[in-house]
């Protein structure tokens, strides 16, 4: 038997290599973010210790997760792919594929993010979106699930009948373009289009992609006809496109039943009430929504301008804890009372409520609770991995009646993947998201003046006599005062609103920028665009699903298409995409101008490319928007968008999906051309040597 | 139950595979096994990159490794088809060679028939060739390929495989040792082989533990690929073409002997010999068969994935997903090991295996001195 020392001798280098690999993967993006915030923007990192430990967790989690994929999930998928076509008939394979696709969707954590996004949608601005994200959010998840299910079904049929991916791409993208253009003329559908394209991006996560890839590789090894080069790829593409279609269809089904977008006070008026209440499950919900989101005028309107009715309603809720918790989720009823309700409304509550104080304490807990986070994230990880693995194992054991080869490795792998995902998600929440959020919110300081709200200070004993007058070149007067900070006197503009008379306190928010050039100047914007590019590039290199895809591509092509090449091509593409997306936000360019030309170009390049590269290129686009890129991009998009007064992060993700397809297909065209060139050269030479052999007739043949 | 049979092996460009396979099936060849591979060659050296890297960069062309069995009388026939459809008359397009092997057992479905006769072609095959097979850890193949290319004696074909052996005795700890292997197959002349073996062993550090394994195998006849770079030339014909043409005129390659024989020197390596044992079976069955072989004395095996191509209806009973297990065994233990593999169910309907072996006159790996 081997000794403990020998065991350590085996395990340590193994662990070391895996960790180093992941450190390399995330090093670029992390050092870059730190460097950019501290050196380029010159703003210290808040909560540095929390962020640092979060980043360490990301590395650790990625290490576990990737190893779990390689040991557990991918071999499991491949075994099923190999056995399924041998042991069962077509209908069973298709039913299995459909269930797998559906199941993968329910397991994907990002789906619940979409549901959470529904909370911020204002019912009067986007009634259709509101309806689908709230009252019918289950139907939304089902329709995305059906989309992914169909995608896996068609993907498997492609392998079995050797269909090309190109017709699917032309058909689906064509159909989606037409639908999206149609949606452009209907304000309700227009808002839904954004959601639909986002649904396509989130379905292909770090669990689904490797599993579906492995399954496809297995199946195409058994049934594959001629070309095995593209075997296994293409399902991810379909899984990105089909859900867009199903969500748009869902929208079309509901669009006739919802009112047009309108102003807030019109929305709550008596005339519209009939239409509007249909957006909610019942009238109580409608009233509760008004109380939580609308202005006091509109609230009154929703009760038919009858104040007594409103107070009765509030009293009724506060006395009924079941109603309370079903109608007020976020904010909870207590939070609503404390923060939103008017004094009159508060009075209506207090009349018959005695449990409020208790609830107040319960709800105002500290936000950073590591155990709650651990529990939530491990639940999410288990939910994402275990049901799917169980489904696969049961299929293997009960339907196929096969035993699982290297059982210990697979189970160990699944455990590793679950642990890895938990740690990884905690790391993202603690480290990467915060980091991204900070950089994102201060990034616009490069080209414009921004207020650093997190560094807000209160000056006690403020004396208004300190305030002085100043005048600019055009004779406009403004007021300011001096503060002493770090041994330096700084002038701070004075604003009467920030002065509290009661305790003589002045609240002052330091500001920064523009750091490069003038306010809104091009130099600063170039800095921001460059930042966006490098961030997209670095984050993509760390994406786990892309790493898995790259390794698979390298194995399938026996190293003639290196993982490194694919990763670089995709990362450059994502970088360019994010740069364009940020440009869209800064200059408020309509999305269609940015999306249409690349897609037209893409159709053309797809037509020119070989099947092999079409599959790989389109698939890599599907996996780019993963757990590392999305939080960073969203944080940055919201940061810049917030400063620029635009609240739509959608464009960036869409651009980050289309550009990598372009870059991978371009690399593909280059490689194909190079291979062809080599063959042509040979053939040219051959024609020369043919003439030679005619002159020199052959003499001898071997025995 | 052993008989002497021909196994035809070929490496062709991926773009030509379908045509080769179609033509072979038309002729009556059944059970064509294909492994995906690549052939590395030196890239067209462009001035700037060359200055930076200091050495020639490698570029890989995707190829398919085709192999099948046939009767001895059909050997030339089958090779001619591959030569024509694989465009092997052009230097750098691939190789074709035949091996005389002993079949130690086969599933009834793995039977092959004689081929239809077609017009003979005028192809010049050489009979003083030898094959070299080298298994190394994945990622270390390119450095060995480089020395082979630099010697100009041939172009290797690389495929991927999975290794089994000591690793599987470790329990779950085995995951700490990477199983992924790279397999180099090279066809070269008998007089270049000793020098190449020596170079490959020293570059691959095969005399150190856990680095890899190398062995030679006899080739009955075939052609070699000597186009070691994808560069174009400024002459009417490049050096590879001149060599190929001279070979053709001479009808053999003996004229090339002089230069390389001098460089052999006295090799003191302790080569051993044995039998090269192969089992082709359904995907997933190899691990169990190899385990059975290891219990009676085989050291370990390399398993490579294959895909089966055939058009005949009866062949669809065999799974398309296949794998080939290759192991080196001592001469004396061959029959015991073959029996063990048989007993493990190699010839039943689950594995549908074919077992065959051939001599491995020279082999080398790290051996524990104890």
Coordinates of C-alpha atoms in Angstrom, one line a residue, chain A residues 287-496:
Chain A
X287 CA -54.1 48.1 -4.6
X288 CA -51.0 46.9 -2.9
X289 CA -48.9 47.5 -6.0
X290 CA -50.2 51.1 -6.1
X291 CA -49.3 51.6 -2.5
X292 CA -45.8 50.3 -3.0
X293 CA -44.9 51.9 -6.3
X294 CA -47.1 54.8 -7.2
X295 CA -47.2 58.4 -6.0
X296 CA -49.8 59.4 -3.4
X297 CA -52.1 60.9 -6.0
X298 CA -52.2 57.8 -8.0
X299 CA -52.7 55.7 -4.9
X300 CA -55.8 57.7 -4.1
X301 CA -56.9 57.4 -7.7
X302 CA -56.7 53.6 -7.6
X303 CA -59.2 53.7 -4.7
X304 CA -61.5 55.9 -6.8
X305 CA -60.3 59.0 -5.0
X306 CA -61.8 57.7 -1.8
X307 CA -59.4 58.2 1.1
X308 CA -61.4 56.3 3.5
X309 CA -61.4 53.2 1.3
X310 CA -57.6 53.4 1.1
X311 CA -57.3 53.6 4.9
X312 CA -59.7 50.7 5.3
X313 CA -57.7 48.6 2.9
X314 CA -54.5 49.3 4.8
X315 CA -56.1 48.5 8.1
X316 CA -57.5 45.3 6.7
X317 CA -54.0 44.2 5.5
X318 CA -52.2 45.1 8.7
X319 CA -54.7 42.9 10.6
X320 CA -54.3 39.9 8.4
X321 CA -50.8 38.4 8.4
X322 CA -51.6 36.1 5.5
X323 CA -52.5 39.0 3.3
X324 CA -49.6 41.0 4.5
X325 CA -47.0 38.4 3.5
X326 CA -48.6 37.6 0.2
X327 CA -49.1 41.2 -1.0
X328 CA -46.0 42.7 0.4
X329 CA -42.9 40.7 -0.4
X330 CA -40.2 43.1 -1.2
X331 CA -40.4 45.5 0.6
X332 CA -42.1 43.7 3.4
X333 CA -45.2 45.3 4.9
X334 CA -43.2 46.5 7.9
X335 CA -40.5 48.1 5.6
X336 CA -43.3 49.7 3.6
X337 CA -44.8 51.2 6.7
X338 CA -41.4 52.5 7.9
X339 CA -40.1 53.9 4.6
X340 CA -42.9 54.5 2.1
X341 CA -46.2 55.1 3.9
X342 CA -47.5 58.6 4.5
X343 CA -48.2 59.6 8.1
X344 CA -51.9 59.2 7.5
X345 CA -51.4 55.7 6.2
X346 CA -49.2 54.9 9.2
X347 CA -52.0 55.9 11.5
X348 CA -54.3 53.5 9.7
X349 CA -51.8 50.7 10.4
X350 CA -51.0 51.4 14.0
X351 CA -54.7 51.3 15.0
X352 CA -54.9 47.6 15.0
X353 CA -51.4 46.3 14.9
X354 CA -49.4 45.2 17.9
X355 CA -46.8 43.0 16.4
X356 CA -45.0 45.7 14.4
X357 CA -42.1 46.4 16.7
X358 CA -41.2 42.7 16.8
X359 CA -41.2 42.5 13.0
X360 CA -39.1 45.6 12.7
X361 CA -36.3 44.0 14.6
X362 CA -36.6 40.8 12.5
X363 CA -36.4 42.6 9.2
X364 CA -33.5 45.0 9.8
X365 CA -30.7 42.5 10.1
X366 CA -27.2 43.1 9.0
X367 CA -26.8 42.6 5.3
X368 CA -23.6 40.6 5.4
X369 CA -24.6 37.3 6.9
X370 CA -22.1 34.7 5.9
X371 CA -24.1 31.7 7.1
X372 CA -27.3 32.8 5.4
X373 CA -25.3 33.3 2.2
X374 CA -23.6 29.9 2.5
X375 CA -27.0 28.3 3.0
X376 CA -28.6 30.1 0.1
X377 CA -25.7 29.5 -2.3
X378 CA -25.3 25.8 -1.5
X379 CA -29.0 25.4 -2.0
X380 CA -28.7 27.1 -5.3
X381 CA -25.8 24.9 -6.3
X382 CA -27.5 21.7 -5.2
X383 CA -30.6 22.7 -7.1
X384 CA -28.5 23.4 -10.2
X385 CA -26.5 20.2 -10.2
X386 CA -28.1 17.4 -8.2
X387 CA -31.6 17.0 -9.9
X388 CA -30.0 16.9 -13.4
X389 CA -27.4 14.4 -12.3
X390 CA -30.0 12.2 -10.7
X391 CA -32.2 12.4 -13.8
X392 CA -29.2 11.3 -15.9
X393 CA -28.2 8.5 -13.5
X394 CA -31.8 7.2 -13.3
X395 CA -32.0 7.2 -17.1
X396 CA -28.8 5.2 -17.2
X397 CA -29.9 2.7 -14.6
X398 CA -33.6 2.3 -15.2
X399 CA -34.1 3.1 -18.9
X400 CA -30.8 1.9 -20.3
X401 CA -30.1 -0.7 -17.7
X402 CA -26.4 0.0 -17.9
X403 CA -23.8 0.3 -15.1
X404 CA -21.9 3.5 -14.7
X405 CA -18.2 3.1 -15.6
X406 CA -15.7 4.6 -13.0
X407 CA -18.6 5.2 -10.6
X408 CA -16.3 6.6 -7.8
X409 CA -14.8 9.2 -10.1
X410 CA -18.3 10.4 -11.3
X411 CA -19.7 10.7 -7.9
X412 CA -16.6 12.4 -6.6
X413 CA -16.8 14.8 -9.6
X414 CA -20.5 15.7 -9.0
X415 CA -19.7 16.4 -5.3
X416 CA -16.7 18.6 -6.3
X417 CA -18.9 20.4 -8.8
X418 CA -21.5 21.2 -6.2
X419 CA -19.0 22.3 -3.6
X420 CA -17.2 24.3 -6.3
X421 CA -20.3 26.1 -7.5
X422 CA -21.3 27.1 -3.9
X423 CA -17.9 28.5 -3.2
X424 CA -17.7 30.2 -6.6
X425 CA -21.1 31.9 -6.2
X426 CA -20.2 33.2 -2.7
X427 CA -17.0 34.5 -4.1
X428 CA -18.8 36.2 -7.0
X429 CA -21.2 37.8 -4.6
X430 CA -18.5 38.9 -2.1
X431 CA -15.7 39.8 -4.5
X432 CA -16.3 40.1 -8.1
X433 CA -19.7 41.8 -8.1
X434 CA -18.7 44.3 -5.5
X435 CA -15.4 45.0 -7.3
X436 CA -17.3 45.4 -10.6
X437 CA -19.9 47.5 -9.0
X438 CA -17.3 49.9 -7.5
X439 CA -15.3 50.3 -10.7
X440 CA -18.5 50.6 -12.7
X441 CA -19.9 53.4 -10.6
X442 CA -16.8 55.4 -10.6
X443 CA -15.8 54.7 -14.1
X444 CA -17.6 57.6 -15.7
X445 CA -15.3 59.9 -13.6
X446 CA -12.9 59.4 -16.5
X447 CA -15.0 61.7 -18.7
X448 CA -17.4 63.5 -16.4
X449 CA -17.9 64.8 -12.9
X450 CA -19.5 62.2 -10.6
X451 CA -20.4 62.2 -6.9
X452 CA -18.8 59.5 -4.8
X453 CA -21.9 58.7 -2.6
X454 CA -20.1 55.9 -0.8
X455 CA -17.6 58.4 0.6
X456 CA -20.3 60.8 1.8
X457 CA -19.3 62.8 4.9
X458 CA -21.2 64.8 7.5
X459 CA -19.7 67.9 8.8
X460 CA -20.9 68.8 12.3
X461 CA -21.0 72.4 13.7
X462 CA -21.3 73.8 10.2
X463 CA -21.3 77.6 10.2
X464 CA -23.0 79.3 7.2
X465 CA -20.6 82.2 7.7
X466 CA -17.9 80.1 6.2
X467 CA -19.6 80.1 2.8
X468 CA -18.2 82.4 0.2
X469 CA -19.3 83.7 -3.2
X470 CA -17.6 83.0 -6.5
X471 CA -18.3 84.2 -10.0
X472 CA -17.6 82.7 -13.4
X473 CA -16.6 84.3 -16.7
X474 CA -20.3 84.9 -17.6
X475 CA -21.2 86.5 -14.4
X476 CA -23.1 83.6 -12.8
X477 CA -22.6 83.5 -9.1
X478 CA -22.2 80.3 -7.1
X479 CA -21.4 79.6 -3.4
X480 CA -18.6 77.5 -1.9
X481 CA -16.6 76.8 1.3
X482 CA -13.2 75.4 2.1
X483 CA -12.5 72.2 4.0
X484 CA -9.3 71.0 5.5
X485 CA -8.5 67.4 4.5
X486 CA -5.2 65.6 4.5
X487 CA -3.4 68.9 5.2
X488 CA -4.9 70.4 2.1
X489 CA -7.6 73.1 1.6
X490 CA -10.2 72.1 -0.9
X491 CA -13.1 74.2 -2.2
X492 CA -16.5 72.5 -2.0
X493 CA -19.6 73.9 -3.7
X494 CA -22.3 74.8 -1.2
X495 CA -25.8 73.7 -1.6
X496 CA -28.4 74.9 0.9

